[in-house]
Tab-separated table of C-alpha atoms in Angstrom:
chain	number	residue	atom	x	y	z
A	775	MET	CA	0.000	0.000	0.000
A	776	LEU	CA	2.901	2.372	0.674
A	777	THR	CA	4.143	1.702	-2.861
A	778	LEU	CA	0.704	2.324	-4.384
A	779	MET	CA	0.051	5.441	-2.312
A	780	THR	CA	3.436	6.971	-3.125
A	781	GLY	CA	3.036	6.416	-6.870
A	782	LEU	CA	-0.463	7.878	-6.838
A	783	ALA	CA	0.675	10.848	-4.749
A	784	LEU	CA	3.341	11.598	-7.364
A	785	SER	CA	0.815	11.861	-10.186
A	786	CYS	CA	-1.694	13.891	-8.131
A	787	LEU	CA	0.916	16.313	-6.789
A	788	ASP	CA	2.334	16.784	-10.262
A	789	THR	CA	-0.999	17.900	-11.671
A	790	ALA	CA	-1.566	20.429	-8.888
A	791	ILE	CA	1.909	21.961	-8.771
A	792	VAL	CA	2.247	22.599	-12.517
A	793	ASN	CA	-0.837	24.841	-12.583
A	794	VAL	CA	0.826	27.141	-10.055
A	795	ALA	CA	4.050	27.341	-12.093
A	796	LEU	CA	2.484	28.075	-15.514
A	797	PRO	CA	3.166	31.857	-15.449
A	798	SER	CA	6.851	31.263	-14.624
A	799	ILE	CA	7.142	28.564	-17.283
A	800	ALA	CA	5.575	30.794	-19.949
A	801	ARG	CA	7.890	33.682	-19.066
A	802	ASP	CA	11.120	31.650	-18.978
A	803	LEU	CA	10.392	29.719	-22.179
A	804	GLN	CA	9.131	32.862	-23.949
A	805	ALA	CA	5.755	31.282	-24.665
A	806	SER	CA	2.331	32.881	-24.689
A	807	PRO	CA	-0.036	32.074	-21.792
A	808	ALA	CA	-2.385	30.315	-24.226
A	809	ASN	CA	0.377	28.070	-25.585
A	810	SER	CA	1.751	27.343	-22.113
A	811	ILE	CA	-1.541	25.669	-21.181
A	812	TRP	CA	-0.437	22.767	-23.397
A	813	VAL	CA	1.925	21.829	-20.559
A	814	VAL	CA	-1.208	20.896	-18.609
A	815	ASN	CA	-3.366	19.732	-21.533
A	816	ALA	CA	-0.720	17.331	-22.890
A	817	TYR	CA	-0.581	15.555	-19.536
A	818	GLN	CA	-4.364	15.295	-19.181
A	819	LEU	CA	-4.938	14.120	-22.755
A	820	ALA	CA	-2.205	11.496	-22.470
A	821	VAL	CA	-3.800	10.137	-19.306
A	822	MET	CA	-7.286	10.086	-20.813
A	823	ILE	CA	-6.446	8.301	-24.058
A	824	SER	CA	-4.217	5.647	-22.476
A	825	LEU	CA	-6.051	4.610	-19.282
A	826	LEU	CA	-8.074	1.821	-20.888
A	827	PRO	CA	-5.222	0.442	-23.061
A	828	PHE	CA	-2.921	0.297	-20.024
A	829	ALA	CA	-5.659	-1.419	-18.018
A	830	SER	CA	-5.949	-3.983	-20.808
A	831	PHE	CA	-2.192	-4.520	-20.633
A	832	GLY	CA	-2.614	-5.120	-16.907
A	833	ASP	CA	-5.337	-7.727	-17.415
A	834	ILE	CA	-3.242	-9.500	-20.063
A	835	PHE	CA	0.332	-9.238	-18.771
A	836	GLY	CA	-0.129	-8.573	-15.057
A	837	TYR	CA	-0.898	-5.455	-13.057
A	838	ARG	CA	2.467	-5.388	-11.314
A	839	ARG	CA	4.350	-5.174	-14.627
A	840	VAL	CA	2.218	-2.300	-15.890
A	841	TYR	CA	2.614	-0.395	-12.618
A	842	ARG	CA	6.396	-0.770	-12.746
A	843	PHE	CA	6.493	0.298	-16.396
A	844	GLY	CA	4.323	3.340	-15.674
A	845	LEU	CA	6.561	4.323	-12.774
A	846	LEU	CA	9.699	3.902	-14.883
A	847	LEU	CA	8.241	5.944	-17.758
A	848	TYR	CA	6.967	8.656	-15.420
A	849	THR	CA	10.337	9.012	-13.683
A	850	GLY	CA	12.285	9.015	-16.948
A	851	ALA	CA	9.940	11.601	-18.471
A	852	ALA	CA	10.433	13.780	-15.375
A	853	ILE	CA	14.088	14.081	-16.416
A	854	ILE	CA	12.974	15.385	-19.842
A	855	SER	CA	10.588	17.892	-18.220
A	856	ALA	CA	13.192	19.081	-15.701
A	857	THR	CA	15.848	19.690	-18.377
A	858	ALA	CA	13.562	21.146	-21.085
A	859	HIS	CA	14.712	24.419	-22.668
A	860	SER	CA	11.732	24.919	-24.963
A	861	LEU	CA	7.976	24.647	-24.692
A	862	GLU	CA	7.909	21.852	-27.284
A	863	VAL	CA	10.324	19.648	-25.328
A	864	LEU	CA	8.526	20.361	-22.049
A	865	THR	CA	5.184	19.474	-23.649
A	866	LEU	CA	6.698	16.205	-24.899
A	867	GLY	CA	8.005	15.425	-21.410
A	868	ARG	CA	4.614	16.180	-19.894
A	869	ALA	CA	2.844	13.954	-22.416
A	870	LEU	CA	5.210	11.085	-21.578
A	871	GLN	CA	4.647	11.737	-17.880
A	872	GLY	CA	0.907	11.533	-18.566
A	873	LEU	CA	1.379	8.125	-20.190
A	874	GLY	CA	3.367	6.992	-17.161
A	875	ALA	CA	0.718	8.335	-14.791
A	876	ALA	CA	-1.952	6.451	-16.761
A	877	GLY	CA	0.037	3.266	-16.209
A	878	LEU	CA	-0.040	3.931	-12.457
A	879	MET	CA	-3.707	4.934	-12.304
A	880	SER	CA	-5.029	2.186	-14.578
A	881	VAL	CA	-3.933	-0.719	-12.365
A	882	ASN	CA	-3.906	0.981	-8.963
A	883	THR	CA	-7.405	-0.192	-8.049
A	884	ALA	CA	-6.698	-3.725	-9.250
A	885	LEU	CA	-3.582	-3.958	-7.089
A	886	VAL	CA	-5.567	-2.727	-4.073
A	887	ARG	CA	-8.130	-5.452	-4.722
A	888	PHE	CA	-5.388	-8.088	-4.780
A	889	THR	CA	-3.839	-6.650	-1.605
A	890	TYR	CA	-6.906	-6.538	0.666
A	891	PRO	CA	-9.374	-9.312	1.497
A	892	ARG	CA	-12.911	-8.691	0.304
A	893	ARG	CA	-14.253	-7.765	3.743
A	894	GLN	CA	-11.668	-4.973	4.136
A	895	LEU	CA	-11.565	-3.648	0.579
A	896	GLY	CA	-13.276	-0.407	1.586
A	897	ARG	CA	-10.357	0.416	3.877
A	898	GLY	CA	-7.883	0.026	1.039
A	899	ILE	CA	-9.957	2.246	-1.245
A	900	ALA	CA	-10.200	4.780	1.600
A	901	LEU	CA	-6.399	4.968	1.862
A	902	ILE	CA	-6.135	5.587	-1.865
A	903	SER	CA	-8.839	8.283	-1.745
A	904	MET	CA	-7.146	9.913	1.233
A	905	THR	CA	-3.884	9.954	-0.723
A	906	VAL	CA	-5.557	11.676	-3.675
A	907	SER	CA	-7.255	14.276	-1.457
A	908	THR	CA	-4.161	15.001	0.621
A	909	SER	CA	-1.910	15.276	-2.430
A	910	SER	CA	-4.353	17.592	-4.170
A	911	ALA	CA	-4.543	19.773	-1.072
A	912	ALA	CA	-0.771	19.885	-0.653
A	913	GLY	CA	-0.014	20.570	-4.331
A	914	PRO	CA	-0.226	24.380	-4.338
A	915	SER	CA	1.677	24.611	-1.041
A	916	VAL	CA	4.436	22.311	-2.286
A	917	ALA	CA	4.703	24.318	-5.500
A	918	ALA	CA	4.924	27.586	-3.579
A	919	ALA	CA	7.591	26.155	-1.261
A	920	VAL	CA	9.732	24.848	-4.143
A	921	LEU	CA	9.379	28.024	-6.225
A	922	SER	CA	10.387	30.158	-3.247
A	923	VAL	CA	13.874	28.592	-3.205
A	924	ALA	CA	14.374	27.174	-6.725
A	925	PRO	CA	13.288	27.710	-10.364
A	926	TRP	CA	10.384	25.777	-11.903
A	927	PRO	CA	12.465	22.838	-13.333
A	928	PHE	CA	12.910	21.623	-9.760
A	929	LEU	CA	9.160	20.970	-9.624
A	930	PHE	CA	9.815	18.091	-12.021
A	931	ALA	CA	13.255	17.194	-10.669
A	932	VAL	CA	11.880	16.356	-7.215
A	933	ASN	CA	9.889	13.540	-8.833
A	934	ILE	CA	13.059	11.722	-9.888
A	935	PRO	CA	14.434	10.515	-6.515
A	936	ILE	CA	10.922	9.777	-5.228
A	937	GLY	CA	10.168	7.820	-8.392
A	938	VAL	CA	13.372	5.807	-8.088
A	939	VAL	CA	12.649	4.869	-4.458
A	940	THR	CA	9.038	3.960	-5.307
A	941	LEU	CA	10.252	1.823	-8.226
A	942	LEU	CA	12.574	-0.078	-5.880
A	943	LEU	CA	9.612	-0.691	-3.569
A	944	ALA	CA	7.491	-1.807	-6.528
A	945	MET	CA	10.135	-4.363	-7.540
A	946	ARG	CA	9.774	-6.009	-4.136
A	947	PHE	CA	6.344	-5.604	-2.604
A	948	LEU	CA	3.505	-5.481	-5.144
A	949	PRO	CA	1.139	-8.498	-5.344
A	950	ASP	CA	1.391	-10.716	-8.401
A	951	ARG	CA	-1.143	-12.651	-10.445
A	952	ALA	CA	-0.929	-14.976	-13.414
A	953	PRO	CA	-1.317	-13.268	-16.839
A	954	SER	CA	-4.593	-14.005	-18.632
A	955	GLY	CA	-2.921	-15.035	-21.889
A	956	HIS	CA	-5.245	-12.966	-24.091
A	957	ARG	CA	-3.837	-10.930	-26.967
A	958	PHE	CA	-3.698	-7.135	-26.879
A	959	ASP	CA	-6.213	-5.511	-29.245
A	960	LEU	CA	-4.218	-2.763	-30.984
A	961	LEU	CA	-7.129	-1.545	-33.131
A	962	SER	CA	-9.318	-1.114	-30.034
A	963	ALA	CA	-6.515	0.873	-28.385
A	964	VAL	CA	-6.341	3.208	-31.401
A	965	LEU	CA	-10.126	3.624	-31.453
A	966	THR	CA	-10.139	4.314	-27.708
A	967	ALA	CA	-7.464	7.005	-28.072
A	968	LEU	CA	-9.310	8.660	-30.978
A	969	MET	CA	-12.672	8.546	-29.210
A	970	PHE	CA	-11.591	10.000	-25.863
A	971	GLY	CA	-9.055	12.386	-27.404
A	972	SER	CA	-11.680	13.848	-29.755
A	973	LEU	CA	-14.341	13.927	-27.053
A	974	ILE	CA	-12.251	15.719	-24.423
A	975	THR	CA	-10.806	18.164	-26.975
A	976	GLY	CA	-14.301	18.874	-28.288
A	977	ILE	CA	-15.721	19.447	-24.804
A	978	SER	CA	-12.877	21.787	-23.914
A	979	SER	CA	-13.162	23.692	-27.214
A	980	LEU	CA	-16.925	24.029	-26.809
A	981	GLY	CA	-16.478	25.462	-23.335
A	982	HIS	CA	-14.030	28.063	-24.627
A	983	GLY	CA	-16.339	29.248	-27.394
A	984	ALA	CA	-14.679	27.626	-30.402
A	985	ALA	CA	-16.498	27.817	-33.725
A	986	ALA	CA	-19.045	25.117	-34.538
A	987	THR	CA	-17.081	24.207	-37.688
A	988	LEU	CA	-14.198	23.219	-35.405
A	989	VAL	CA	-16.146	21.531	-32.595
A	990	LEU	CA	-18.643	19.485	-34.611
A	991	PRO	CA	-15.984	17.417	-36.461
A	992	MET	CA	-14.421	16.545	-33.081
A	993	PHE	CA	-17.720	15.241	-31.722
A	994	ALA	CA	-18.439	13.480	-35.022
A	995	THR	CA	-15.054	11.750	-34.812
A	996	ALA	CA	-15.721	10.764	-31.195
A	997	GLY	CA	-19.155	9.399	-32.089
A	998	ALA	CA	-17.961	7.430	-35.133
A	999	THR	CA	-14.950	5.899	-33.415
A	1000	GLY	CA	-17.073	5.161	-30.324
A	1001	PHE	CA	-19.605	3.306	-32.495
A	1002	PHE	CA	-16.943	1.113	-34.108
A	1003	LEU	CA	-15.235	0.587	-30.749
A	1004	VAL	CA	-18.427	-0.660	-29.081
A	1005	ARG	CA	-19.187	-2.987	-32.016
A	1006	ARG	CA	-15.684	-4.422	-31.787
A	1007	GLN	CA	-15.986	-5.000	-28.040
A	1008	ILE	CA	-19.249	-6.948	-28.216
A	1009	GLY	CA	-18.520	-10.656	-27.843
A	1010	ASN	CA	-14.882	-10.067	-26.881
A	1011	PRO	CA	-14.062	-12.127	-23.738
A	1012	MET	CA	-11.607	-9.423	-22.541
A	1013	PRO	CA	-12.907	-6.149	-24.038
A	1014	MET	CA	-10.801	-3.020	-23.631
A	1015	LEU	CA	-13.961	-0.969	-23.093
A	1016	PRO	CA	-16.046	-3.216	-20.786
A	1017	VAL	CA	-19.370	-2.667	-22.559
A	1018	ASP	CA	-20.672	-6.036	-21.363
A	1019	LEU	CA	-20.414	-4.936	-17.729
A	1020	PHE	CA	-22.774	-2.036	-18.416
A	1021	SER	CA	-25.528	-4.637	-18.855
A	1022	ARG	CA	-25.259	-5.135	-15.097
A	1023	PRO	CA	-27.516	-2.468	-13.529
A	1024	ILE	CA	-25.371	-2.075	-10.412
A	1025	PHE	CA	-22.259	-1.375	-12.516
A	1026	ALA	CA	-23.993	0.995	-14.921
A	1027	LEU	CA	-25.679	2.964	-12.130
A	1028	SER	CA	-22.464	3.191	-10.115
A	1029	VAL	CA	-20.487	4.542	-13.076
A	1030	THR	CA	-23.289	6.992	-13.948
A	1031	THR	CA	-23.333	8.188	-10.338
A	1032	SER	CA	-19.575	8.688	-10.513
A	1033	VAL	CA	-19.767	10.785	-13.693
A	1034	LEU	CA	-22.553	12.984	-12.284
A	1035	SER	CA	-20.675	13.535	-9.028
A	1036	PHE	CA	-17.471	14.586	-10.785
A	1037	VAL	CA	-19.373	16.889	-13.144
A	1038	ALA	CA	-20.681	18.578	-9.995
A	1039	GLN	CA	-17.214	18.658	-8.449
A	1040	GLY	CA	-15.664	19.988	-11.675
A	1041	ILE	CA	-18.213	22.819	-11.818
A	1042	ALA	CA	-17.660	23.677	-8.157
A	1043	TYR	CA	-13.854	23.579	-8.326
A	1044	VAL	CA	-13.847	26.157	-11.141
A	1045	SER	CA	-16.780	28.380	-10.140
A	1046	VAL	CA	-16.393	28.655	-6.350
A	1047	PRO	CA	-13.083	30.619	-6.520
A	1048	PHE	CA	-14.708	33.071	-8.972
A	1049	TYR	CA	-17.709	33.273	-6.644
A	1050	PHE	CA	-15.548	34.100	-3.632
A	1051	GLN	CA	-13.564	36.774	-5.452
A	1052	ASN	CA	-16.150	38.368	-7.774
A	1053	VAL	CA	-19.309	38.052	-5.671
A	1054	ILE	CA	-18.174	37.932	-2.038
A	1055	GLY	CA	-15.096	40.093	-2.659
A	1056	VAL	CA	-12.247	38.229	-0.952
A	1057	SER	CA	-8.648	38.224	-2.216
A	1058	ALA	CA	-7.000	35.503	-4.300
A	1059	VAL	CA	-4.811	34.430	-1.377
A	1060	THR	CA	-7.817	34.190	0.940
A	1061	THR	CA	-9.687	32.225	-1.725
A	1062	GLY	CA	-6.876	29.670	-1.811
A	1063	LEU	CA	-7.047	29.294	1.956
A	1064	LEU	CA	-10.835	28.996	1.879
A	1065	MET	CA	-10.649	26.133	-0.655
A	1066	THR	CA	-8.248	24.135	1.543
A	1067	PRO	CA	-10.974	22.649	3.835
A	1068	TRP	CA	-12.463	20.851	0.811
A	1069	PRO	CA	-9.699	18.269	0.202
A	1070	ALA	CA	-8.740	18.333	3.893
A	1071	THR	CA	-12.183	17.207	5.114
A	1072	ALA	CA	-12.437	14.722	2.252
A	1073	ALA	CA	-9.167	13.183	3.462
A	1074	LEU	CA	-10.360	13.129	7.077
A	1075	MET	CA	-13.654	11.508	6.074
A	1076	ALA	CA	-11.947	8.787	4.011
A	1077	PRO	CA	-11.005	6.332	6.834
A	1078	LEU	CA	-14.508	6.439	8.361
A	1079	ALA	CA	-16.168	6.109	4.963
A	1080	GLY	CA	-13.889	3.184	4.105
A	1081	ARG	CA	-14.904	1.243	7.211
A	1082	LEU	CA	-18.588	1.992	6.688
A	1083	ALA	CA	-18.358	1.013	3.003
A	1084	ASP	CA	-17.516	-2.567	4.054
A	1085	ARG	CA	-20.718	-2.766	6.116
A	1086	LEU	CA	-23.434	-0.502	4.677
A	1087	PRO	CA	-25.180	-0.482	1.264
A	1088	ALA	CA	-23.291	1.614	-1.281
A	1089	GLY	CA	-26.488	3.108	-2.709
A	1090	ILE	CA	-27.491	4.692	0.593
A	1091	MET	CA	-24.003	5.760	1.683
A	1092	ALA	CA	-23.073	7.333	-1.654
A	1093	ALA	CA	-26.443	9.092	-1.889
A	1094	GLY	CA	-25.968	10.482	1.617
A	1095	GLY	CA	-22.538	11.801	0.660
A	1096	LEU	CA	-23.879	13.511	-2.474
A	1097	VAL	CA	-26.797	15.039	-0.569
A	1098	MET	CA	-24.268	16.402	1.943
A	1099	PHE	CA	-22.124	17.724	-0.916
A	1100	GLY	CA	-25.128	19.283	-2.668
A	1101	SER	CA	-26.277	20.877	0.581
A	1102	GLY	CA	-22.857	22.440	1.073
A	1103	ILE	CA	-22.961	23.823	-2.470
A	1104	LEU	CA	-26.437	25.310	-1.899
A	1105	LEU	CA	-25.243	26.867	1.354
A	1106	LEU	CA	-22.426	28.518	-0.604
A	1107	ALA	CA	-24.788	29.733	-3.333
A	1108	THR	CA	-27.009	31.442	-0.743
A	1109	LEU	CA	-24.080	32.871	1.237
A	1110	PRO	CA	-24.683	36.432	2.494
A	1111	THR	CA	-22.217	38.989	1.157
A	1112	ASP	CA	-21.154	39.911	4.698
A	1113	ALA	CA	-20.401	36.314	5.714
A	1114	SER	CA	-17.361	35.717	7.905
A	1115	LEU	CA	-14.359	33.693	6.754
A	1116	PHE	CA	-15.367	30.953	9.177
A	1117	GLY	CA	-18.861	30.942	7.698
A	1118	MET	CA	-17.424	30.370	4.235
A	1119	ALA	CA	-14.852	27.815	5.391
A	1120	TRP	CA	-17.286	25.496	7.152
A	1121	ARG	CA	-19.573	25.462	4.109
A	1122	VAL	CA	-16.608	24.441	1.940
A	1123	ALA	CA	-15.781	21.759	4.527
A	1124	VAL	CA	-19.320	20.348	4.199
A	1125	CYS	CA	-18.758	19.990	0.435
A	1126	GLY	CA	-15.474	18.163	0.954
A	1127	GLY	CA	-16.906	15.927	3.646
A	1128	GLY	CA	-19.759	14.941	1.358
A	1129	MET	CA	-17.402	13.974	-1.462
A	1130	GLY	CA	-15.228	12.065	1.020
A	1131	LEU	CA	-18.268	10.113	2.210
A	1132	PHE	CA	-19.374	9.414	-1.368
A	1133	GLN	CA	-16.214	8.175	-3.051
A	1134	GLN	CA	-15.356	5.036	-1.057
A	1135	PRO	CA	-18.712	3.201	-1.216
A	1136	ASN	CA	-19.243	4.120	-4.859
A	1137	ALA	CA	-15.741	2.973	-5.863
A	1138	ARG	CA	-16.209	-0.260	-3.929
A	1139	SER	CA	-19.545	-0.848	-5.671
A	1140	ILE	CA	-17.941	-0.439	-9.114
A	1141	ILE	CA	-15.076	-2.787	-8.263
A	1142	MET	CA	-17.167	-5.515	-6.634
A	1143	SER	CA	-19.732	-5.566	-9.448
A	1144	ALA	CA	-17.116	-6.955	-11.858
A	1145	PRO	CA	-15.351	-10.333	-12.056
A	1146	LEU	CA	-11.947	-10.540	-10.423
A	1147	GLU	CA	-10.100	-11.021	-13.727
A	1148	ARG	CA	-11.652	-7.810	-15.130
A	1149	THR	CA	-10.484	-5.563	-12.299
A	1150	GLY	CA	-7.952	-3.688	-14.437
A	1151	GLY	CA	-10.527	-2.485	-16.952
A	1152	VAL	CA	-12.957	-1.585	-14.191
A	1153	GLY	CA	-10.301	0.482	-12.409
A	1154	ALA	CA	-9.642	2.362	-15.648
A	1155	ILE	CA	-13.364	3.036	-16.047
A	1156	GLN	CA	-13.282	4.663	-12.611
A	1157	GLY	CA	-10.491	6.998	-13.686
A	1158	THR	CA	-12.185	7.679	-17.020
A	1159	ALA	CA	-15.463	8.576	-15.288
A	1160	ARG	CA	-13.625	11.001	-13.002
A	1161	LEU	CA	-11.681	12.723	-15.807
A	1162	LEU	CA	-14.698	12.850	-18.116
A	1163	GLY	CA	-16.917	14.314	-15.403
A	1164	GLN	CA	-14.352	16.950	-14.429
A	1165	SER	CA	-13.810	17.910	-18.087
A	1166	ILE	CA	-17.555	18.294	-18.681
A	1167	GLY	CA	-17.876	20.330	-15.494
A	1168	ALA	CA	-15.062	22.729	-16.427
A	1169	ALA	CA	-16.443	23.178	-19.960
A	1170	PHE	CA	-19.930	23.759	-18.538
A	1171	VAL	CA	-18.618	26.590	-16.342
A	1172	ALA	CA	-16.745	28.129	-19.287
A	1173	MET	CA	-19.982	28.195	-21.319
A	1174	ILE	CA	-21.959	29.776	-18.467
A	1175	PHE	CA	-19.262	32.416	-17.986
A	1176	GLY	CA	-19.325	33.126	-21.712
A	1177	PHE	CA	-23.069	33.834	-21.633
A	1178	LEU	CA	-23.469	35.454	-18.197
A	1179	GLY	CA	-20.050	36.767	-17.195
A	1180	GLY	CA	-17.902	35.851	-14.213
A	1181	ALA	CA	-19.944	37.239	-11.297
A	1182	HIS	CA	-23.548	36.253	-12.083
A	1183	GLY	CA	-22.345	33.179	-13.968
A	1184	ALA	CA	-20.476	31.872	-10.910
A	1185	THR	CA	-23.668	31.889	-8.834
A	1186	ILE	CA	-25.662	30.106	-11.540
A	1187	ALA	CA	-22.874	27.553	-12.006
A	1188	ILE	CA	-22.880	26.734	-8.277
A	1189	PHE	CA	-26.620	26.070	-8.388
A	1190	CYS	CA	-26.016	23.797	-11.399
A	1191	ALA	CA	-23.367	21.904	-9.422
A	1192	ALA	CA	-25.918	21.283	-6.677
A	1193	GLY	CA	-28.353	20.001	-9.310
A	1194	PHE	CA	-25.835	17.492	-10.684
A	1195	ALA	CA	-24.994	16.343	-7.143
A	1196	LEU	CA	-28.643	15.719	-6.316
A	1197	ALA	CA	-29.147	13.914	-9.651
A	1198	GLY	CA	-26.220	11.694	-8.686
A	1199	ALA	CA	-27.842	11.022	-5.302
A	1200	PHE	CA	-31.054	9.940	-7.043
A	1201	THR	CA	-29.094	7.631	-9.372
A	1202	SER	CA	-27.244	6.183	-6.392
A	1203	LEU	CA	-30.485	5.412	-4.545
A	1204	SER	CA	-31.717	3.617	-7.690
A	1205	ARG	CA	-29.207	0.886	-6.816
A	1206	MET	CA	-31.430	-0.029	-3.865
A	1207	LEU	CA	-34.335	-1.064	-6.092
A	1208	ASP	CA	-35.245	-4.746	-5.854
A	1209	GLY	CA	-34.486	-5.434	-9.516
A	1210	VAL	CA	-30.953	-4.085	-9.182
A	1211	ARG	CA	-30.159	-5.692	-5.852
A	1212	ALA	CA	-31.569	-9.028	-7.002
A	1213	ALA	CA	-29.385	-9.121	-10.107
A	1214	PRO	CA	-27.101	-12.176	-9.899
A	1215	SER	CA	-23.497	-11.350	-9.176
A	1216	GLN	CA	-20.873	-13.030	-11.341
A	1217	THR	CA	-18.030	-11.934	-9.098
A	1218	PRO	CA	-16.145	-14.964	-7.759
A	1219	ALA	CA	-15.589	-15.359	-4.050
A	1220	GLU	CA	-12.440	-13.687	-2.789
């Protein structure tokens, strides 16, 4: 677990710290702010298009091998990023780091499942969720600390020794399983990359007001490749995109709940800072401090939620978490303009606590609704649902801001986030219906 948590912390910290350093990177590499965003976009796109192929590699060749390869690639690419003297080379290094991070993320859940017994799986998922929350919370602070004593290349250089130590741990301690012996489907991997790459690029372009002549071909490409990908997966005993598992109501509802929750979180993450600064009137520094209780309370809630997830129905627990999250968002949307800092902070903490309560039972439900030998693909679906939801949420906020402006638009966006959270709670409760609960499980005993 230490090996898995350290590798995941690397990828989460890396995402958070680079955002802080973008102005310095653009200035030193003599790049425009718009072009410098590719340092972030290259990483995110690389993760998105390669999660499912790497998960398939894990199912076929073993999760431990894929995790080690991802760690090796991530650490090696960090050297490229740390020594880059142009935006093009840095973007290449970031893309390779994204591929390495996808290798880590795609099999992380599977390795947790092979580490913990079934009755304690929620605790393992809770540790992973706590790692994600804590790393996300610490990212801006770590970036500020490093940049106060060293230039931005050290943000990537610090990954190298940590990656080497984690790789040594991975060579010794990760659980092993016999490879499945199936062949890797290269055409499905290409279709997956085209589908998700076009979809995410189209969503982002739509949110930023790109012309319809540019956006529509992206969505058309995503739709066409998605159609051929699904047709190719039907009847495949080890599909890269697990379309057969979506015939199981518990799996389909759990993934849908996940997407809705992360759309809500994506909207809130982008709109709440604008709301604090443009509507309430606090400074940027104060806004950063006010957002800290979100990941902090999510991390604190994780151990309790993990223990409860092993005992209570996921549908009820996850719905309760999303109702708590939605309530916190509504409390923020109706915040008086003369509210105290404490009044704002505890409302943000309610949002984070709700997401912390939601994630463990929902993740456990997704994992346990699939056969043991399909855990890699299911883990990748979890990551895909999170990234897709966050991308939709960010694009949704950009569209609202484009129509309504930053101040009024931020308030409307927060109400929309509450709506998505409550829709997710309704979907989660649907898992408690008799027809869903009575569905036969094909998961072998563990």
